[in-house]
Amino acid sequence: MAKKGAAQSLKAGSKPKSQSTGGKADKQKTDRRKSNEPAVEKAIDGKEEEWEDADSDENDKQPAPQPISGKETKKRKAVGEELSEEDSDSEDSEDDEEEQGGVDLAAIDDSESESELDSDGEPEKKDDEDDEEEIDVEELSAEDEEDEEQIAAGTRVRQTINNKEGLLTALRRFALDTNPKTVPFAFHQSIVSSKKTEDSIPSIDDDLQRELAFLNQSLEAARQGRALLRKEGVPFTRPTDYFAETVRSDETMQKVKAKLVEVATAKKAAAEARKQRDLKKFGKQVQVQKQQERAKQKRETLEKINQLKRKRQEGGSSALGATEADDIFDVAVDNELASHANKAGHNSKKRSAGDHGQPNAKRQKKNAKYGFGGKKRFAKSGDAVSSGDLSGFSVRRMKKGGKAPRLGKSRRKAMAAKK
Amino acid sequence: MAAVYKALSKSSGAKADKDTDSSNGAVERKNKQRVLILSSRGVTYRHRHLLNDLAAMLPHGRKDAKFDSKSKLYQLNELAELYNCNNVLFFEARKGKDLYMWFSKVPNGPTVKFYAQNLHTMEELHFTGNCLKGSRPILSFDGAFETEPYLRVIKEIFLQIFGVPQGARKSKPFIDHVMGFSVADGKIWVRNYEIREVEKVKGEGEDENKEDGGDKNKGRKGKGGGGGGGGDKDTDISLVEIGPRFVLTPIVIQEGSFGGPIIYENKRFISPNKVRAELRRAKAGRHVARMEQQRDKLARRRNLGLEGGAKKDSSGLDTRELFA
């Protein structure tokens, strides 16, 4: 704040002019507020306009920090750089107030071209902003106080410097002539695309979209460039028999190629594996289906037999002594059974290779008596599964050593007596 | 009389010269650019590789040994003059991780300082393109470069440093790559692509080339042989990235070369140190909060006499004392 005072006294000389223009700037400021959006920056003709523009930028910042880059701020938040975003925003607006005096001192010192305009613009800005500053200071949050501390500690603080006039002069001083009417394209080979690439990027985080936008910009330029160069008769395409050193060595390209191949094979292998997995899954389904089918068939057969048996019984009761009929039914049942057995046998033969059914009763008895099926040693020793089984483990008991152990009888009695 | 005649003829001759100049400017106009490429000490391998890549792409560049100072950058002006360079591309590494790139026009400015992020060099294998060493690139600039004065300055400086001047000593006569400069998110994204000329899908009479179009490289070569000069009208262009790629955040533009008043400063640039500090602070904040909570809990428990060491003071009026 002391600095500011110094600056003001320094610039006292240029006060009259500034005041005469102050009203204008003021009006402009209110206009900006109403529209509440940054003015479209036009080409700057004179110095006066230039500082006014800068001034209004400053003023815009007061009501709403950084309305200029509001959109960009949002975007940056999306990028995830917001960590110190809030901080820096508030800081910026703050610092502009805090440091204006100091900046202008510096500007006066080292820049001849801008010193006058800055000094012109400065005092009236102060006048305008003085009342606003009070309000802002009141609105400051704890965070801002922290920033103030930072400033006090001498942290370097950034502020807006965008001396458009200076930039344009500098540009004029060193720019090459790239006027398409007088200069052939082959001279500079640069193409400025007609539209902004940023507009075609939905989100800066989306790598694919972003790179595609960049690529499209370059592709358009390449097409245009080729057309222009052909028109000027400049060789463009490299002939086949022209060999020369390339930017990337053959070794690198070999590696690139190897990697491409590797990626392709990996992809292929993955696809193959997936196919196998799917087949396996499908095979299992088929198996289950077959089993169900078999079970159903069996059920049906048994039902049929039962039916036949019932019929026979009924027949027997209705027509007593019809032994021949009995025989006939028996035959029918036998046939049924045989057919079923045939089917079952067909299946069981297949199955017999894998699992055996239950052994007979005698064998079971013997197995139980004498033991069968591998050794009995180490049956109770731990293995991977048992050591991996932590179901009986409790963190609390591990930490606290469980509940206190039960004391001896005499001691328990003593405790009870104490109570 | 003779003097008058001489003067007259001279002036007319000059005029004629000018005319020829405008008619075949390519011959007369001189775009003499030489770039001094060097880095400070303390660059990482990535920075060094990027530097090498850029040096390989700029046949009008002169690579020099590491510069041994980070504060006296104005000495670079003398160095550049020593090597007859009128541009300087200086890599300033800080803390062994942050890279700042300075682009400067030597005798009298301007100078642009960038913070470089997301460096990918040509060594990386996911770039599959390649191009001739020293061929002149087509420079593709985003439309946004014409909007702001500071972007115009940056564009001009890129044009002079990355654009290979016509007839540069080691440049190749064919054009096979594009350098793209785009503005997005307040940063400048630099990309480098190979131009591959592939047959259009409806190519006539070049079907045998289309057969091996799967291997694009081969296809291109085959086409080049068939086309020669004017026959390749019907080729389409596809781009394949070569690298390097990097993102530049403009920080400051100075009027002079490594000196002079600052004519642009980017307030949206946050120093990486600040970012890191902020991260650290956030992390520390979490820890501090946790410790505080723990301390509170302990204190509370101690007051209640629940913690092992300090028991609640037993007063004489405690039941246990009274009826012991």
XYZ file of C-alpha atoms in Angstrom, chain A residues 41 44 61 66 68-69 72-73 75-76 79 81 83-85 87-88 91-92 96 110-114 146 150 155-164 166-171 173-178 181-198 201 204 210-211 213-223 225-226 229-230 234-240 242-250 252-253 255-257 259-260 418-419, chain B residues 22 25-26 29-31 33 56-57 105 108-110 117 122-134 136-150 152-153 155-157 159-160 164 166 172-176 178-187 189 191 193 195 197 217 220-225 228-229 232-233 235-239 241-242 245 251-253 255 261-270 274-275 278-279 281 323-324:
222
model
C -11.049 -6.784 -28.469
C -6.025 -0.858 -31.400
C -12.136 -8.199 -12.548
C -11.754 -13.087 -14.179
C -12.456 -12.770 -19.297
C -11.462 -16.325 -18.878
C -11.516 -21.161 -19.782
C -11.510 -21.441 -16.043
C -12.428 -25.862 -18.751
C -9.340 -25.902 -16.686
C -8.652 -30.697 -16.674
C -5.699 -28.239 -12.586
C -5.858 -27.259 -7.256
C -4.677 -23.747 -6.910
C -7.170 -22.274 -9.229
C -6.393 -19.395 -4.986
C -4.778 -17.880 -7.969
C -4.987 -13.774 -5.730
C -4.892 -12.234 -9.133
C -3.783 -6.300 -9.128
C 12.361 0.372 -17.983
C 9.912 0.902 -20.747
C 9.874 4.127 -22.599
C 7.141 3.305 -24.982
C 4.572 2.229 -22.463
C -3.369 -16.148 3.401
C 2.249 -14.702 0.809
C 6.263 -14.335 -3.284
C 6.447 -13.324 -6.877
C 2.999 -12.486 -8.062
C 1.795 -12.509 -11.604
C -0.367 -9.844 -13.091
C -1.825 -9.031 -16.406
C 0.525 -7.420 -18.794
C -0.758 -7.407 -22.310
C 0.769 -4.445 -24.005
C -0.870 -4.879 -27.367
C 4.155 -3.032 -27.828
C 3.456 -6.489 -29.134
C 2.366 -5.183 -32.495
C 5.408 -2.950 -32.786
C 7.634 -5.854 -31.945
C 5.827 -7.965 -34.482
C 9.881 -5.102 -36.465
C 10.751 -8.707 -37.147
C 7.884 -10.179 -39.152
C 8.558 -11.759 -42.500
C 6.431 -10.719 -45.403
C 4.011 -13.544 -46.033
C -0.072 -11.760 -53.388
C 3.560 -10.757 -53.421
C 5.331 -13.695 -51.859
C 5.256 -17.246 -53.206
C 4.019 -19.884 -50.835
C 7.243 -21.842 -51.090
C 8.991 -18.941 -49.409
C 7.419 -19.494 -46.017
C 5.251 -22.610 -46.353
C 2.947 -21.625 -43.556
C -0.799 -21.903 -43.547
C -3.122 -20.356 -41.041
C -6.309 -22.325 -40.849
C -9.546 -20.472 -41.245
C -11.160 -21.676 -38.066
C -10.114 -22.110 -34.505
C -9.101 -25.629 -33.652
C -10.273 -25.245 -30.086
C -12.471 -29.948 -29.327
C -9.570 -30.966 -23.695
C -8.236 -33.513 -29.238
C -5.626 -35.261 -31.323
C -8.783 -31.960 -34.138
C -5.051 -31.268 -34.342
C -4.647 -33.822 -37.079
C -7.494 -32.359 -39.082
C -5.983 -28.926 -38.846
C -2.664 -30.214 -40.163
C -4.333 -32.335 -42.798
C -6.169 -29.375 -44.184
C -2.928 -27.412 -44.230
C -1.124 -30.257 -45.982
C -3.781 -30.426 -48.686
C 0.050 -26.623 -49.143
C 0.359 -29.344 -51.715
C 3.238 -25.861 -54.136
C 2.125 -27.736 -57.212
C 7.836 -26.869 -56.477
C 8.585 -30.588 -56.147
C 6.493 -32.114 -53.439
C 6.469 -35.891 -53.562
C 9.690 -37.703 -52.997
C 10.519 -39.990 -55.942
C 11.173 -43.634 -55.183
C 15.599 -40.644 -53.869
C 17.276 -42.012 -50.810
C 18.441 -39.847 -48.010
C 18.874 -39.812 -44.305
C 15.641 -39.718 -42.386
C 14.805 -38.018 -39.155
C 14.232 -41.244 -37.327
C 16.910 -43.856 -37.767
C 16.273 -47.201 -39.397
C 14.056 -46.877 -34.480
C 11.774 -47.670 -37.379
C 11.635 -51.138 -33.418
C 8.434 -49.388 -34.340
C 7.645 -52.078 -36.847
C 6.152 -53.204 -31.858
C 3.366 -52.961 -34.386
C -12.343 -55.852 47.437
C -15.454 -54.872 45.648
C 8.092 -8.902 -57.195
C 10.598 -13.052 -55.467
C 11.774 -16.526 -54.605
C 14.022 -12.486 -51.378
C 16.237 -13.753 -48.679
C 14.942 -15.512 -45.657
C 17.477 -17.833 -40.536
C 17.391 -32.970 -36.428
C 14.350 -31.237 -37.820
C 15.183 -13.309 -32.183
C 16.706 -7.039 -30.985
C 13.982 -9.302 -29.828
C 11.379 -10.268 -29.049
C 4.844 -30.024 -20.702
C 10.683 -39.277 -31.623
C 12.168 -42.307 -29.915
C 8.774 -43.324 -28.678
C 7.372 -46.249 -30.504
C 3.788 -45.189 -30.869
C 4.751 -42.653 -33.485
C 4.978 -44.587 -36.702
C 5.803 -41.866 -39.183
C 9.134 -40.850 -40.602
C 10.407 -38.178 -42.921
C 13.522 -36.939 -44.607
C 16.043 -35.242 -42.423
C 16.018 -31.586 -43.255
C 11.053 -28.292 -45.271
C 7.892 -28.632 -43.251
C 4.563 -27.080 -44.012
C 3.683 -25.070 -40.936
C 0.058 -25.313 -40.002
C -1.176 -22.650 -37.627
C -4.455 -22.602 -35.802
C -6.841 -19.818 -36.741
C -6.589 -18.549 -33.176
C -3.056 -17.358 -33.893
C -4.432 -14.400 -35.794
C -6.709 -13.228 -33.025
C -4.432 -11.881 -30.313
C -1.305 -9.776 -30.725
C 0.740 -11.976 -28.448
C 0.691 -13.281 -33.605
C 4.131 -12.637 -32.177
C 3.298 -17.398 -34.562
C 5.861 -15.246 -36.301
C 8.622 -16.518 -34.070
C 7.471 -19.411 -38.402
C 11.032 -18.185 -38.367
C 13.191 -24.154 -42.748
C 14.059 -21.910 -48.698
C 16.053 -31.530 -48.910
C 14.047 -30.580 -51.951
C 10.835 -32.459 -51.115
C 8.109 -31.776 -48.664
C 6.998 -34.666 -46.555
C 3.637 -30.905 -41.517
C 4.152 -29.187 -38.212
C 0.930 -28.290 -36.504
C 0.575 -25.542 -33.930
C -2.790 -25.348 -32.222
C -4.093 -23.212 -29.428
C -6.297 -24.951 -26.914
C -6.862 -24.362 -23.251
C -4.534 -21.385 -23.310
C -1.661 -23.563 -24.373
C 0.117 -27.809 -28.763
C 2.588 -31.821 -33.369
C 3.099 -35.362 -38.935
C 2.491 -36.597 -45.181
C 0.256 -39.856 -50.210
C 4.973 -47.411 -46.871
C 3.610 -44.824 -51.206
C 6.876 -45.768 -52.782
C 5.149 -47.625 -55.568
C 3.019 -44.633 -56.232
C 5.910 -42.237 -56.253
C 7.572 -44.293 -58.945
C 6.803 -38.944 -60.847
C 5.852 -35.315 -61.350
C -0.002 -37.982 -58.744
C -2.900 -35.628 -58.860
C -3.469 -39.236 -54.547
C -5.025 -38.499 -51.245
C -3.081 -37.312 -48.243
C -3.017 -39.045 -44.932
C -1.016 -38.010 -41.929
C 2.556 -38.720 -36.551
C 6.324 -38.592 -36.359
C 4.998 -33.633 -29.471
C 4.646 -17.221 -19.837
C 6.250 -14.006 -20.860
C 7.163 -12.024 -23.943
C 10.600 -6.796 -26.152
C 10.545 -4.618 -21.020
C 7.918 -7.265 -20.623
C 5.185 -6.724 -23.153
C 3.091 -9.749 -22.314
C 2.685 -11.815 -19.213
C 0.335 -14.732 -18.886
C -1.493 -14.575 -15.587
C -3.072 -17.936 -16.196
C 0.285 -19.594 -15.950
C 0.836 -21.133 -12.565
C 3.273 -23.591 -6.850
C 1.238 -26.480 -8.139
C -0.331 -26.791 -3.306
C -0.500 -30.525 -3.707
C -0.100 -28.645 1.308
C -17.441 -48.593 51.413
C -14.165 -50.352 50.991
